[in-house]
XYZ file of C-alpha atoms in Angstrom:
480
model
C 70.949 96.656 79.390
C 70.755 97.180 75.275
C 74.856 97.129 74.161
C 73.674 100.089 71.832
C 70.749 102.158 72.862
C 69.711 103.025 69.600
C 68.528 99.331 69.236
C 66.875 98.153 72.231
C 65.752 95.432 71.337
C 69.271 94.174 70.337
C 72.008 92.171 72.315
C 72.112 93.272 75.951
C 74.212 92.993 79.147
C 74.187 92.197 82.711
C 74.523 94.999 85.100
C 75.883 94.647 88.293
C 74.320 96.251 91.121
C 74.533 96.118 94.805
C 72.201 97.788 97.640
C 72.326 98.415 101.024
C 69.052 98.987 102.675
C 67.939 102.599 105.034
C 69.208 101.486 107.867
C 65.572 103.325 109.168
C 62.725 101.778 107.122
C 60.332 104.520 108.620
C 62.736 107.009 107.621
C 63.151 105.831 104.424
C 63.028 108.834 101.496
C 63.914 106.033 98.826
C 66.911 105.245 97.080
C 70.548 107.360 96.795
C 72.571 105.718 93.625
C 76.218 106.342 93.982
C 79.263 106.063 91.450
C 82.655 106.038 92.854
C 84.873 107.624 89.483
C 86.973 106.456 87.862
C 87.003 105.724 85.155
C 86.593 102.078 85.953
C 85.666 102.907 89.634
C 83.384 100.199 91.166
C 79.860 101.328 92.762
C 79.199 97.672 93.768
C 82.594 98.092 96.065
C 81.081 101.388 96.886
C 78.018 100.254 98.411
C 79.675 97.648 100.420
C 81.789 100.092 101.935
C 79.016 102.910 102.449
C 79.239 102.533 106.439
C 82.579 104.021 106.408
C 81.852 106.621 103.694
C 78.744 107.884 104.417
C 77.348 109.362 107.824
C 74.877 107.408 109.521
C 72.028 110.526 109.024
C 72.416 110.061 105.789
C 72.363 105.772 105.696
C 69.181 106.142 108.036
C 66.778 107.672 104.884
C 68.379 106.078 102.011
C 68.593 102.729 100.136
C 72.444 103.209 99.118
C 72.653 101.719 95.818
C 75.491 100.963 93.521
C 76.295 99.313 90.370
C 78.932 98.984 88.043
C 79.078 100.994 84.875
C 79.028 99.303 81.690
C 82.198 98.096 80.702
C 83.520 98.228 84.462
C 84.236 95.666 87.000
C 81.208 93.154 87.285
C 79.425 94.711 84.113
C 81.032 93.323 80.794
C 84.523 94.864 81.579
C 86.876 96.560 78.853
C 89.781 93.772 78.535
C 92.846 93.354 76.646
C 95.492 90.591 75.682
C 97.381 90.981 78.449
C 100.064 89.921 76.049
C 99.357 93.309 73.795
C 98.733 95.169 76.694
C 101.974 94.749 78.191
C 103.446 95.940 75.339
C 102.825 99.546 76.211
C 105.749 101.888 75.434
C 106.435 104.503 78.158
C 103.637 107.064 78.406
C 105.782 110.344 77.676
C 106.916 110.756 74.606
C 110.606 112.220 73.758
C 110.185 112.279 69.879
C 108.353 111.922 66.562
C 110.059 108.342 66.381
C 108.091 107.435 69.429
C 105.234 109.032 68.349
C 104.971 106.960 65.468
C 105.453 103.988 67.782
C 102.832 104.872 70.330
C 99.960 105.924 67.389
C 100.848 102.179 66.108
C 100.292 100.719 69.021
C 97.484 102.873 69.992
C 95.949 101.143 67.220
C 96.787 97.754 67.578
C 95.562 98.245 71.475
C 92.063 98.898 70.297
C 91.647 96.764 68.100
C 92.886 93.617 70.589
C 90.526 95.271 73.052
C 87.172 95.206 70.781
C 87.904 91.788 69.714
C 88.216 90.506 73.162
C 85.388 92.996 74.644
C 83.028 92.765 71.569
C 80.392 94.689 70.308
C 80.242 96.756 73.464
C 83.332 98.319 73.364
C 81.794 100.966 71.134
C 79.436 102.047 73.902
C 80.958 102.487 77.023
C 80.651 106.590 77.119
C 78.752 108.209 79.543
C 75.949 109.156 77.745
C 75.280 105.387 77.679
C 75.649 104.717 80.968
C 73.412 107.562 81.998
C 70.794 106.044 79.794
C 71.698 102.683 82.233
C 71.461 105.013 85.278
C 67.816 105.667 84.273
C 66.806 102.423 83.612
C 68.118 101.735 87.237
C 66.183 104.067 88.741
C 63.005 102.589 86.779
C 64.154 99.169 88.143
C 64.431 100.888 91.457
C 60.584 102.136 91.299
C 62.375 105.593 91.516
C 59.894 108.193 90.245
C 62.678 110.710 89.935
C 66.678 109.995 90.603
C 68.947 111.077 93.782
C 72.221 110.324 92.800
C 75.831 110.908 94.142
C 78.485 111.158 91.930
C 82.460 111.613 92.714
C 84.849 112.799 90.111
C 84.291 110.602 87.167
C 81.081 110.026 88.536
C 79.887 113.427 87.691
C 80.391 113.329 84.115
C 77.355 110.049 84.333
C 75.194 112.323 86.810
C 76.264 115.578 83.833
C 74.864 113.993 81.106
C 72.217 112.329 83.014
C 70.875 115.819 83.584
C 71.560 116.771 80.058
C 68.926 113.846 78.868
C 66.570 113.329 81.583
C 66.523 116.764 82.826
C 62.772 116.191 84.464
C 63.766 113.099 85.645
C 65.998 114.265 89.120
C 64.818 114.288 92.294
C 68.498 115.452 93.872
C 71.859 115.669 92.707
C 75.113 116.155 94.030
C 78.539 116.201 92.432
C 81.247 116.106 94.364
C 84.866 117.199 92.485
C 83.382 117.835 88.985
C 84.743 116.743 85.791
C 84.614 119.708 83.130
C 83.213 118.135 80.086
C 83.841 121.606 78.145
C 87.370 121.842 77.932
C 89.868 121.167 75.020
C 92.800 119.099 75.098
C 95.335 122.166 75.814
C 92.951 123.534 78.526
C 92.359 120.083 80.044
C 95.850 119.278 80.504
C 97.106 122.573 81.351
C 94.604 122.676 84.491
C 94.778 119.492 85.751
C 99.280 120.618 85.352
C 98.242 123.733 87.506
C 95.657 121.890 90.044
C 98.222 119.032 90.862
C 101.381 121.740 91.307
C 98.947 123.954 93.211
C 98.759 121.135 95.823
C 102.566 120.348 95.807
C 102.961 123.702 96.845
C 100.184 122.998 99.718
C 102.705 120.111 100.654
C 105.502 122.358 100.650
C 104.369 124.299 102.920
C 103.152 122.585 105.194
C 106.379 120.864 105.838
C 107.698 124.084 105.970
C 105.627 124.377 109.192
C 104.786 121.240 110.469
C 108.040 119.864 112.835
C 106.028 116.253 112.226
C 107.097 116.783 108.259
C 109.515 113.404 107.420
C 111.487 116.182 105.366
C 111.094 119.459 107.740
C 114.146 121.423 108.200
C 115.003 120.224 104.661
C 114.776 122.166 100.976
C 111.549 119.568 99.609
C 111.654 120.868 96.056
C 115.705 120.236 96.038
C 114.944 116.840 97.692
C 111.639 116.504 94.881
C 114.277 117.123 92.158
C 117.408 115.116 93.390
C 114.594 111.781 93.132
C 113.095 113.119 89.625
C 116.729 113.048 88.560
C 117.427 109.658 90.074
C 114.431 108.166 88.073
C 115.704 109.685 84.907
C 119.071 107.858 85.426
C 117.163 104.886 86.013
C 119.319 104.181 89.451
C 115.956 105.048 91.546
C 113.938 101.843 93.213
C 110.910 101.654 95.019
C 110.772 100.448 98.545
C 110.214 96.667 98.231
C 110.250 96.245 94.181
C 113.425 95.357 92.939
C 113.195 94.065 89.971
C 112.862 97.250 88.024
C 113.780 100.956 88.381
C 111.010 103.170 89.062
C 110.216 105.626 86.247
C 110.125 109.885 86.566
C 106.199 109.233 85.678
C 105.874 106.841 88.598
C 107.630 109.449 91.321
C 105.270 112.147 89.597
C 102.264 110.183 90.748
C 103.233 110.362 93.943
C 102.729 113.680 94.202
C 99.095 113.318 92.857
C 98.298 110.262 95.436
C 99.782 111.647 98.566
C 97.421 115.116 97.761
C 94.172 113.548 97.186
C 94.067 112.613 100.704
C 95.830 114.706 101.311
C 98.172 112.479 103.093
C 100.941 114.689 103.628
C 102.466 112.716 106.724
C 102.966 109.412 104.578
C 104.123 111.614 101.400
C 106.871 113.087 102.805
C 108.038 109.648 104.632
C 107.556 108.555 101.036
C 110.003 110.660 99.642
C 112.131 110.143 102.477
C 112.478 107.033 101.527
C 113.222 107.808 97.553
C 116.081 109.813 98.528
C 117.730 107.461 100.539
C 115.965 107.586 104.073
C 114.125 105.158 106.059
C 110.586 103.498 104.424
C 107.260 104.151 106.196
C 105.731 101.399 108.283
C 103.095 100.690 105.312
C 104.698 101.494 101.841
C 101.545 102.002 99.228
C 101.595 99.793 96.359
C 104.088 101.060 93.326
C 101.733 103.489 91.276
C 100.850 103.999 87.755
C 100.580 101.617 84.871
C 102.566 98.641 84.860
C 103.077 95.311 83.081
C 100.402 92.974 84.574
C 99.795 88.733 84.717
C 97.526 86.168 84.023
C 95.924 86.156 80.067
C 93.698 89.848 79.901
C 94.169 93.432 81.339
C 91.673 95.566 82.121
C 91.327 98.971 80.372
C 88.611 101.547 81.811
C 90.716 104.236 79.837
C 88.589 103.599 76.357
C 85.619 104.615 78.740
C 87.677 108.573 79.192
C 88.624 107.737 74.928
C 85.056 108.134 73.776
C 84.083 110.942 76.317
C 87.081 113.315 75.670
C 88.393 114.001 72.200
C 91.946 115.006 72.793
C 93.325 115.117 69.466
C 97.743 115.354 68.837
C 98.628 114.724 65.758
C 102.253 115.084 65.472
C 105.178 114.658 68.005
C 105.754 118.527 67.601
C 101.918 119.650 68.761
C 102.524 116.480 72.046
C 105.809 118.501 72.970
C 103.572 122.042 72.639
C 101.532 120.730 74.944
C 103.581 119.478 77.172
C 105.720 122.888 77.491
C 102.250 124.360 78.145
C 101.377 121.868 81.091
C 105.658 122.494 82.159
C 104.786 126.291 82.512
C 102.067 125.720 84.702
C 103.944 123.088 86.773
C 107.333 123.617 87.327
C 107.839 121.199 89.934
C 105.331 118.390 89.333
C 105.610 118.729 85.192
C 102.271 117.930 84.573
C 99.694 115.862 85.851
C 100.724 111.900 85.498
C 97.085 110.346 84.854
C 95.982 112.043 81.871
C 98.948 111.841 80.767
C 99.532 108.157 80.747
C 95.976 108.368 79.237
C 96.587 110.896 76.242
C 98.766 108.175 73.770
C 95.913 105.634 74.490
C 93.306 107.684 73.358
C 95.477 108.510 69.663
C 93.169 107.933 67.091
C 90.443 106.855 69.171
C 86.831 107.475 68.037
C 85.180 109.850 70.179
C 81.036 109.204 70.619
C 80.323 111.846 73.410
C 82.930 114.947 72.547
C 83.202 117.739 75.278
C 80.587 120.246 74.733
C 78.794 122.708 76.823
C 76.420 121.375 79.249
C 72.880 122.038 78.307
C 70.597 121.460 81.244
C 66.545 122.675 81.136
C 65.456 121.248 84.129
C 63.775 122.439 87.471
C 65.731 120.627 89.981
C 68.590 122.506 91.602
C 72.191 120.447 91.136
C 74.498 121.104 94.373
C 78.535 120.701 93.483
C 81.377 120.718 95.439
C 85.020 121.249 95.415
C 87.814 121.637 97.399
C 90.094 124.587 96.905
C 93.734 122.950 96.532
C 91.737 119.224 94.521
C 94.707 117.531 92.583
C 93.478 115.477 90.619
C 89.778 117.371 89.573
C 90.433 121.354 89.610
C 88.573 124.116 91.491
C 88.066 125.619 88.419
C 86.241 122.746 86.826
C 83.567 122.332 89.332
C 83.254 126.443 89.283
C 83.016 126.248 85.337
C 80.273 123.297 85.340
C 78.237 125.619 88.207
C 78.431 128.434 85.334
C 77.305 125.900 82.529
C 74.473 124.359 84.655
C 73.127 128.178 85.414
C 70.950 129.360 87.724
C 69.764 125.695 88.976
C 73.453 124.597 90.471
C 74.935 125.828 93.854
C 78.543 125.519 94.283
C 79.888 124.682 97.935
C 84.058 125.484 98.177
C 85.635 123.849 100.681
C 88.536 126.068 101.561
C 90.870 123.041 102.197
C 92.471 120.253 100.219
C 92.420 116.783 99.003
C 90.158 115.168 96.387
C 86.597 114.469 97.536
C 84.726 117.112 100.098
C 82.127 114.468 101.808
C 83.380 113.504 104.645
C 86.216 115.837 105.091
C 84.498 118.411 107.563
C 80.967 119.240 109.230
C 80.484 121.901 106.665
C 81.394 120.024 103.429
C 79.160 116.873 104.383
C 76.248 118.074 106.492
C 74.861 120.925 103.658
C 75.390 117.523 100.939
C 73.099 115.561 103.350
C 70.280 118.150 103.853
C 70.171 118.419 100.311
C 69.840 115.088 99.813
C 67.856 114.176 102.438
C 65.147 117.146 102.319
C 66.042 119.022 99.338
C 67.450 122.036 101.476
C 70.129 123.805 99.653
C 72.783 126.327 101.437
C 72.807 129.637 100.200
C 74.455 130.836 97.287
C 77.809 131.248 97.159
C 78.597 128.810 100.266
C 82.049 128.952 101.282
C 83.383 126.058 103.626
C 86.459 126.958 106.331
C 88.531 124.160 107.187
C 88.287 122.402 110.958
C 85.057 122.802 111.771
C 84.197 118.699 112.406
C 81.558 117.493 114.943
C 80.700 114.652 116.978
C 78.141 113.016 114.813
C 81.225 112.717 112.346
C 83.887 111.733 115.441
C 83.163 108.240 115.029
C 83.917 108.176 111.185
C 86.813 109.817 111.331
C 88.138 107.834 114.564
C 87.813 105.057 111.570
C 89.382 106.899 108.781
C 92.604 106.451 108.983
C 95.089 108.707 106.264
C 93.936 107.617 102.782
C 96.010 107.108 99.954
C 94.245 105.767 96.877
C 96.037 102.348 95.921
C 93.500 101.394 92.942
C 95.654 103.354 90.184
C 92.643 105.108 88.478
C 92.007 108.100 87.200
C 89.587 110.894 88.655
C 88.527 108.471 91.525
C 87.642 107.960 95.417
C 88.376 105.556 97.624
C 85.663 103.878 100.077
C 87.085 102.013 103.326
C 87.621 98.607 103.007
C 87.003 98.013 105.917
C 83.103 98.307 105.751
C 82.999 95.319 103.224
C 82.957 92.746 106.665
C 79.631 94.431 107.568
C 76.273 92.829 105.689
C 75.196 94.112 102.181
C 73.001 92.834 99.469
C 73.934 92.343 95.833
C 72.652 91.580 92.709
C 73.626 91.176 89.042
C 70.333 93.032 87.552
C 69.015 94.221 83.634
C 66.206 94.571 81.790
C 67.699 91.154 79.722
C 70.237 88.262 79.615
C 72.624 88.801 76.665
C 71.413 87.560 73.019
């Protein structure tokens, strides 16, 4: 693929893409290209594990194809010296001192990064990579794209729609990015979103005798660890070598939501306030120092698709009352952010805007009700902004991610997909209503909690990686 698709003919990249064939040649409709999230999420890793993810319907009429966007994974990743990456002050800022300090380094972090990336660093947005997305499908001998996208993955599939309006056969986005919103409005829903599901938690250990912490007060319990971590006296099961910070017990209350994995959350916390570990700990979350010579950084990638502009110390601690307010137990939301100081300064190439969208084909979304990590209210928003074209299925549950969750949250996402059949306006979802030709799937699935540390993203199975796939580094060019 071009680096910059202003000048085609220019230096160009290797794309990494990976397909698993209709498991149903005479079934075949053609091909589905998926994205994961992110940012930084892997589709390559998604197609390998597809068998888990995706129902077998679904796998029997569709080439499942996925590839890594640029500056991701396989395709030209963003890196860093992990010597100036690990340099990173703490993400939440207490005054205009550190301010100062983070804006510096903020600086000195990009500029490390585009030496060591090169020239592509400027073009990892997602208006690029939905410019790669249609020179897949032309690779593909796709006519006209079906594409999946999750979180992250629906700002590509967005501004896919945006620029090749005539060019979609099917599309569904599952937990939407809003690609509208300011910095105050973005960070004060994703604060509301991510307390709205602690209180989910809450109260279902409230109920649920099985709770780790029923019988108990959770939010005292929530803020006896939150003040543990501020004293720095508070360690995470297994790592002892450093304290574990009030951002890193914060994200725990994203990760054990976008399941939601309520059982292993509040065995989790259990654990933080003195208790007995669970029988599998999840890896220690959010950013951390890392080894070898480069780190990877998929956060430029959110950097030049969301200006979020704070230019003084006193405007950061504005906005963080705001996201407080909205939050009074979780704070705010931990992943953007740890993301906000890396983005200071940071040239923006695809600013939020309004989508525009002039095509014929209808767009189906989705979004569950109590989503932590991408809010209701996004996916409602970007229904409004695509118009009369987009259906909007609410799934009256919770966790990130409706596919896969229950009949009526996968099945309408199929038909769609599959024949172009769209549920009626206005679809609402109820919670429990799984059948058999799911049973198998979720007998599979065990309790998810998302271990990859990324933003806005979805995790496939693992397990499906031991089953047969094909893959492929393809582009239209080697690199000049």
């Amino acid at each position: 693929m071009p680096i910059d698709w202003s000048r085609p003919d220019g230096p160009a990249i290797d794309l990494a893409v990976a397909r698993r064939k209709a498991t149903d040649p005479a079934a075949r409709v053609g091909s589905l290209v998926i994205n994961p999230g992110g940012p930084g999420g892997s589709g390559v890793e998604a197609a390998y594990g597809a068998p888990g993810f995706f129902t077998p319907e679904l796998q029997k009429h569709f080439d499942i194809v996925g590839f890594d966007p640029r500056g991701v994974g396989r395709s030209h990743p963003v890196i860093c010296s992990a010597s100036v990456y690990n340099q990173m002050p703490y993400a939440v800022m207490k005054s205009q001192a550190d301010f100062v300090r983070w804006s510096a380094y903020a600086k000195k972090l990009r500029a490390d990064c585009r030496a060591r990336t090169g020239p592509l660093y400027d073009h990892v947005d997602s208006v690029n990579v939905a410019r790669d997305l249609d020179a897949l499908r032309a690779a593909l001998g796709e006519e006209k794209l079906t594409f999946y996208g999750i979180s992250y993955g629906t700002l590509i599939g967005q501004m896919y729609a945006e620029l090749f309006p005539n060019r979609i056969r099917a599309m569904a986005l599952d937990s939407n990015m809003d690609h509208s919103l300011g910095v105050k409005a973005f960070l004060d829903s994703e604060a509301a979103a991510v307390e709205d599901a602690f209180d989910q938690f809450v109260g279902w250990c409230d109920q649920e005798p099985a709770c780790a912490l029923h019988g108990k007060d959770v939010r005292a319990v929530w803020e006896r660890i939150l003040a543990k971590a501020r004293s720095g006296k508070l360690y995470y099961p297994g790592v002892t070598d450093r304290p574990m910070t009030e951002i890193q017990v914060l994200w725990q209350g994203v990760l054990g939501n976008e399941g939601p994995a309520w059982q292993l959350l509040s065995e989790m916390l259990r654990a933080l306030d003195g208790g007995e570990p669970p029988s599998w700990v999840p890896p220690l979350p959010g950013r951390q120092p890392v080894s070898g010579e480069v780190a990877h950084l998929p956060t430029a990638i959110l950097c030049q698709d969301y200006r979020l502009p704070v230019r003084s110390y006193k405007e950061y601690a504005w906005l963080l009352r705001s996201s407080n307010r909205h939050a009074p137990d979780m704070r705010y939301n931990p992943m953007p952010i740890e993301d906000l100081p890396v983005c200071l300064g940071h040239p923006t190439t695809n600013p939020q805007h309004r989508l525009r969208y002039t095509g014929s084909a209808p767009i189906l979304l989705g979004n569950s009700l109590h989503d932590p990590s991408t809010p209701y209210s996004w996916s409602a928003n970007v229904a409004r902004q695509f118009g009369p074209k987009a259906r909007l299925i609410t799934y009256e549950g919770w966790g990130h991610r409706i596919y896969g969750k229950d009949e009526c949250s996968t099945v309408p996402i199929d038909n769609y997909l599959i024949s172009l059949t769209l549920p009626p306006h206005g679809f609402r979802c109820p919670v429990g209503g799984r059948v058999e030709t799911l049973a198998e799937k979720k007998k599979q699935q065990r309790e998810l909690w998302p271990t990859d540390k990324l933003p806005w993203s979805s995790s496939f199975p693992a397990l499906s990686r031991l089953q047969p796939a094909t893959a492929a580094v393809g582009t239209s060019r080697t690199s000049d």
